[in-house]
């Protein structure tokens, strides 16, 4: 699944799932632009890629800002000439009961997740349309499909992201741009840490994630998401678009036809 000569923009690539995605893309030969809310983390992942012989650029990006997104796109084009792949992993969440949820907390999470994806896809898709090719992969959440207690605002934003992304895939199909969604279960607390940073809710620890998982355990590994993203970005993913892939531990299900693809197949 070589991605040699491809340029991938990985937003949220500074830590957790996003970092694993960035490293996986680099290992497949892609030049990687690592965007992250935390510049220190973005630069650290980029440095790790370069230390392994790859090409990478680390940038700070708040996807709520169209200006920062446009600047990231500009620097990606200046550094590597084109953008072939976009993977968005960054998300914000907070654990708050709906009856206690403030308007500010709702707006913070929904704006970051839903509006942020809109801004990001809009800017990158414009460049992909010029080249008549591209792959867009958005990491959402099973909460956007099934819902989750104390995460109603997060689930609403993830549902919006799923609907938007599938619609975008249909809209861009004639331009040879494939758009897909990966929906993992509870794997890490990166989005909750970011939510706390944005003052959308209190900080939580790893045990809190396990408690709110319906399986009462972490549901999979970042590596599985990274490999799925690489698959969709590669030539093997050329025939998939506007699909939602639910990842639960060791298998992936297609939400439309419920075909199951195990991690071994990737």
Coordinates of C-alpha atoms in Angstrom, one line a residue:
X1 CA 0.0 0.0 0.0
X2 CA 2.8 2.4 -0.9
X3 CA 2.1 6.1 -0.6
X4 CA 5.4 7.2 -2.2
X5 CA 5.3 10.6 -3.8
X6 CA 2.0 11.5 -2.0
X7 CA 1.6 14.4 0.4
X8 CA -0.7 13.7 3.4
X9 CA -2.0 16.4 5.8
X10 CA -2.7 14.8 9.1
X11 CA -4.7 17.2 11.4
X12 CA -4.5 16.1 15.1
X13 CA -1.2 14.3 14.3
X14 CA 0.7 15.5 17.3
X15 CA -0.4 12.7 19.8
X16 CA -2.6 9.6 20.3
X17 CA -4.4 8.2 17.2
X18 CA -3.3 11.1 15.0
X19 CA 0.4 10.6 15.8
X20 CA 0.1 6.9 15.0
X21 CA -1.7 7.8 11.7
X22 CA 1.1 10.2 10.8
X23 CA 3.8 7.7 11.5
X24 CA 2.0 5.0 9.5
X25 CA 1.6 7.3 6.5
X26 CA 5.3 8.2 6.7
X27 CA 6.3 4.5 6.9
X28 CA 4.4 4.0 3.6
X29 CA 6.5 6.7 1.9
X30 CA 4.2 9.7 2.2
X31 CA 5.4 13.2 2.9
X32 CA 3.5 14.3 6.0
X33 CA 2.2 17.7 7.2
X34 CA 1.5 17.3 10.8
X35 CA -1.1 19.8 12.1
X36 CA -2.1 20.0 15.7
X37 CA -3.7 22.3 18.2
X38 CA -0.4 22.0 20.2
X39 CA 2.6 23.2 18.1
X40 CA 5.0 21.3 20.4
X41 CA 3.3 18.0 19.7
X42 CA 3.1 18.7 15.9
X43 CA 6.8 19.4 15.8
X44 CA 7.7 16.4 17.9
X45 CA 5.8 14.0 15.5
X46 CA 7.4 15.7 12.5
X47 CA 10.9 15.4 14.0
X48 CA 10.2 11.7 14.7
X49 CA 9.3 11.1 11.1
X50 CA 12.4 13.0 9.9
X51 CA 14.6 11.0 12.3
X52 CA 13.4 7.9 10.5
X53 CA 14.3 9.3 7.1
X54 CA 10.9 10.7 6.1
X55 CA 9.8 14.1 5.1
X56 CA 7.6 16.1 7.4
X57 CA 6.5 19.5 8.5
X58 CA 4.9 20.3 11.9
X59 CA 2.4 23.2 12.2
X60 CA 0.0 24.6 14.8
X61 CA -3.6 24.5 13.6
X62 CA -6.9 25.4 15.3
X63 CA -9.5 24.2 12.9
X64 CA -12.0 26.8 14.1
X65 CA -9.9 29.4 12.3
X66 CA -10.2 29.6 8.5
X67 CA -7.1 31.8 8.5
X68 CA -5.0 29.2 10.3
X69 CA -6.3 26.5 7.9
X70 CA -5.5 28.6 4.8
X71 CA -2.0 29.2 6.2
X72 CA -1.5 25.5 6.8
X73 CA -2.6 24.7 3.2
X74 CA -0.3 27.4 1.9
X75 CA 2.7 26.1 3.8
X76 CA 1.9 22.5 2.8
X77 CA 1.9 23.6 -0.9
X78 CA 5.1 25.6 -0.5
X79 CA 6.8 22.7 1.2
X80 CA 5.7 19.7 -0.8
X81 CA 3.9 21.1 -3.9
X82 CA 0.5 19.4 -3.6
X83 CA -1.9 17.9 -1.1
X84 CA -3.0 14.4 -2.1
X85 CA -4.5 13.2 1.2
X86 CA -6.3 14.8 4.1
X87 CA -6.9 12.9 7.4
X88 CA -8.6 14.8 10.2
X89 CA -8.3 13.1 13.6
X90 CA -8.6 16.1 16.0
X91 CA -11.8 16.2 18.0
X92 CA -13.0 17.9 21.3
X93 CA -15.3 16.4 23.9
X94 CA -16.3 16.8 27.5
X95 CA -18.3 14.6 29.9
X96 CA -21.3 16.7 31.0
X97 CA -24.9 15.6 31.6
X98 CA -27.3 17.2 29.1
X99 CA -29.4 18.9 31.8
X100 CA -26.2 20.6 33.1
X101 CA -24.8 21.4 29.7
X102 CA -24.2 25.1 29.1
X103 CA -24.7 26.9 25.8
X104 CA -21.0 27.8 25.8
X105 CA -20.0 24.1 26.3
X106 CA -22.3 23.0 23.5
X107 CA -21.0 25.7 21.1
X108 CA -17.4 25.0 21.9
X109 CA -17.6 21.3 21.1
X110 CA -20.0 21.6 18.1
X111 CA -18.0 24.5 16.6
X112 CA -14.7 22.7 17.0
X113 CA -15.8 19.4 15.6
X114 CA -18.5 20.1 13.0
X115 CA -17.6 23.6 11.8
X116 CA -13.9 22.8 12.0
X117 CA -14.3 19.9 9.7
X118 CA -16.3 22.1 7.3
X119 CA -13.6 24.7 7.2
X120 CA -10.8 22.1 6.8
X121 CA -12.5 20.1 4.0
X122 CA -13.5 23.3 2.2
X123 CA -9.9 24.6 2.0
X124 CA -8.2 21.3 1.1
X125 CA -10.9 20.2 -1.3
X126 CA -10.4 23.3 -3.4
X127 CA -6.8 22.3 -4.0
X128 CA -7.8 18.7 -4.7
X129 CA -10.4 19.8 -7.3
X130 CA -7.7 21.6 -9.2
X131 CA -5.8 18.4 -9.5
X132 CA -8.9 16.2 -10.1
X133 CA -7.8 13.7 -7.5
X134 CA -7.6 13.3 -3.7
X135 CA -8.5 11.3 -0.6
X136 CA -10.2 12.8 2.4
X137 CA -10.6 10.6 5.5
X138 CA -12.4 12.0 8.6
X139 CA -12.2 10.3 12.0
X140 CA -15.5 10.7 13.7
X141 CA -16.8 8.4 16.5
X142 CA -19.3 5.6 17.2
X143 CA -21.0 8.1 19.5
X144 CA -22.2 9.9 16.3
X145 CA -23.9 6.7 15.2
X146 CA -25.2 5.2 18.5
X147 CA -25.1 8.1 20.9
X148 CA -23.5 8.2 24.4
X149 CA -24.6 9.3 27.8
X150 CA -23.0 12.6 29.1
X151 CA -21.7 13.2 25.5
X152 CA -24.8 14.5 23.8
X153 CA -23.1 17.5 22.4
X154 CA -20.1 15.4 21.2
X155 CA -22.4 12.8 19.7
X156 CA -24.4 15.5 17.9
X157 CA -21.3 17.0 16.4
X158 CA -20.0 13.6 15.4
X159 CA -23.3 12.8 13.7
X160 CA -23.1 16.1 11.9
X161 CA -19.6 15.2 10.7
X162 CA -20.8 11.9 9.4
X163 CA -23.6 13.4 7.4
X164 CA -21.5 16.2 6.1
X165 CA -18.6 13.9 5.1
X166 CA -20.9 11.4 3.3
X167 CA -22.5 14.3 1.4
X168 CA -19.1 15.7 0.5
X169 CA -18.1 12.3 -0.9
X170 CA -21.2 12.4 -3.3
X171 CA -20.5 16.0 -4.2
X172 CA -16.8 15.4 -5.1
X173 CA -17.2 12.0 -6.8
X174 CA -17.1 13.5 -10.2
X175 CA -13.7 15.1 -9.4
X176 CA -12.1 11.7 -8.5
X177 CA -11.9 12.6 -4.8
X178 CA -12.8 9.9 -2.4
X179 CA -14.2 10.8 1.0
X180 CA -14.7 8.4 3.9
X181 CA -15.3 8.3 7.6
X182 CA -13.7 6.1 10.3
X183 CA -15.7 5.7 13.5
X184 CA -13.7 4.2 16.4
X185 CA -15.0 3.3 19.8
X186 CA -13.4 4.4 23.0
X187 CA -9.6 4.2 22.4
X188 CA -8.1 7.2 24.2
X189 CA -8.9 10.4 26.0
X190 CA -7.2 12.9 23.6
X191 CA -10.5 14.6 22.6
X192 CA -11.4 14.9 26.3
X193 CA -8.1 16.5 27.1
X194 CA -8.6 19.0 24.3
X195 CA -12.1 19.7 25.5
X196 CA -10.7 20.5 28.9
X197 CA -8.2 22.8 27.3
X198 CA -11.0 24.6 25.4
X199 CA -12.9 24.9 28.7
X200 CA -15.7 22.7 27.5
X201 CA -15.5 20.5 30.6
X202 CA -13.3 19.1 33.4
X203 CA -10.2 16.9 32.7
X204 CA -10.6 13.1 32.9
X205 CA -8.3 10.2 33.3
X206 CA -8.0 6.9 31.5
X207 CA -10.3 5.1 34.0
X208 CA -13.1 7.5 33.1
X209 CA -12.9 6.3 29.4
X210 CA -13.1 2.7 30.4
X211 CA -16.1 3.4 32.7
X212 CA -18.1 5.0 29.8
X213 CA -17.2 2.3 27.3
X214 CA -20.1 -0.1 26.8
X215 CA -17.5 -2.9 26.7
X216 CA -15.9 -1.5 30.0
X217 CA -12.5 -1.5 28.3
X218 CA -10.5 0.4 25.7
X219 CA -12.0 -0.6 22.4
X220 CA -9.1 -1.1 20.0
X221 CA -5.7 0.4 19.3
X222 CA -4.7 3.5 17.4
X223 CA -2.7 1.2 15.0
X224 CA -6.0 -0.2 13.6
X225 CA -7.3 3.2 12.7
X226 CA -3.9 4.1 11.2
X227 CA -3.9 1.0 9.0
X228 CA -7.5 1.6 7.9
X229 CA -6.6 5.2 7.0
X230 CA -3.6 4.1 4.9
X231 CA -5.8 1.5 3.2
X232 CA -8.4 4.2 2.2
X233 CA -5.7 6.6 1.1
X234 CA -3.9 4.0 -1.1
X235 CA -4.9 2.7 -4.5
X236 CA -6.7 -0.2 -2.7
X237 CA -9.2 2.4 -1.5
X238 CA -10.0 3.8 -4.9
X239 CA -13.4 2.1 -5.0
X240 CA -14.6 3.3 -1.6
X241 CA -16.3 6.6 -1.0
X242 CA -19.1 8.2 1.1
X243 CA -18.9 5.2 3.5
X244 CA -18.7 5.0 7.3
X245 CA -16.5 2.4 8.9
X246 CA -17.2 1.5 12.5
X247 CA -14.2 0.1 14.2
X248 CA -14.7 -2.1 17.3
X249 CA -11.6 -3.7 18.7
X250 CA -10.5 -6.1 16.0
X251 CA -12.9 -5.6 13.2
X252 CA -14.3 -2.9 11.0
X253 CA -17.9 -2.9 9.7
X254 CA -19.3 -1.0 6.7
X255 CA -22.4 0.8 7.9
X256 CA -24.3 0.4 4.6
X257 CA -23.9 -3.2 3.8
X258 CA -22.4 -4.5 7.0
X259 CA -19.5 -6.3 5.3
X260 CA -16.9 -7.1 7.9
X261 CA -13.2 -6.5 7.3
X262 CA -10.9 -7.8 10.0
X263 CA -7.6 -6.0 10.8
X264 CA -5.7 -9.0 9.3
X265 CA -7.2 -8.1 5.9
X266 CA -5.5 -4.6 6.2

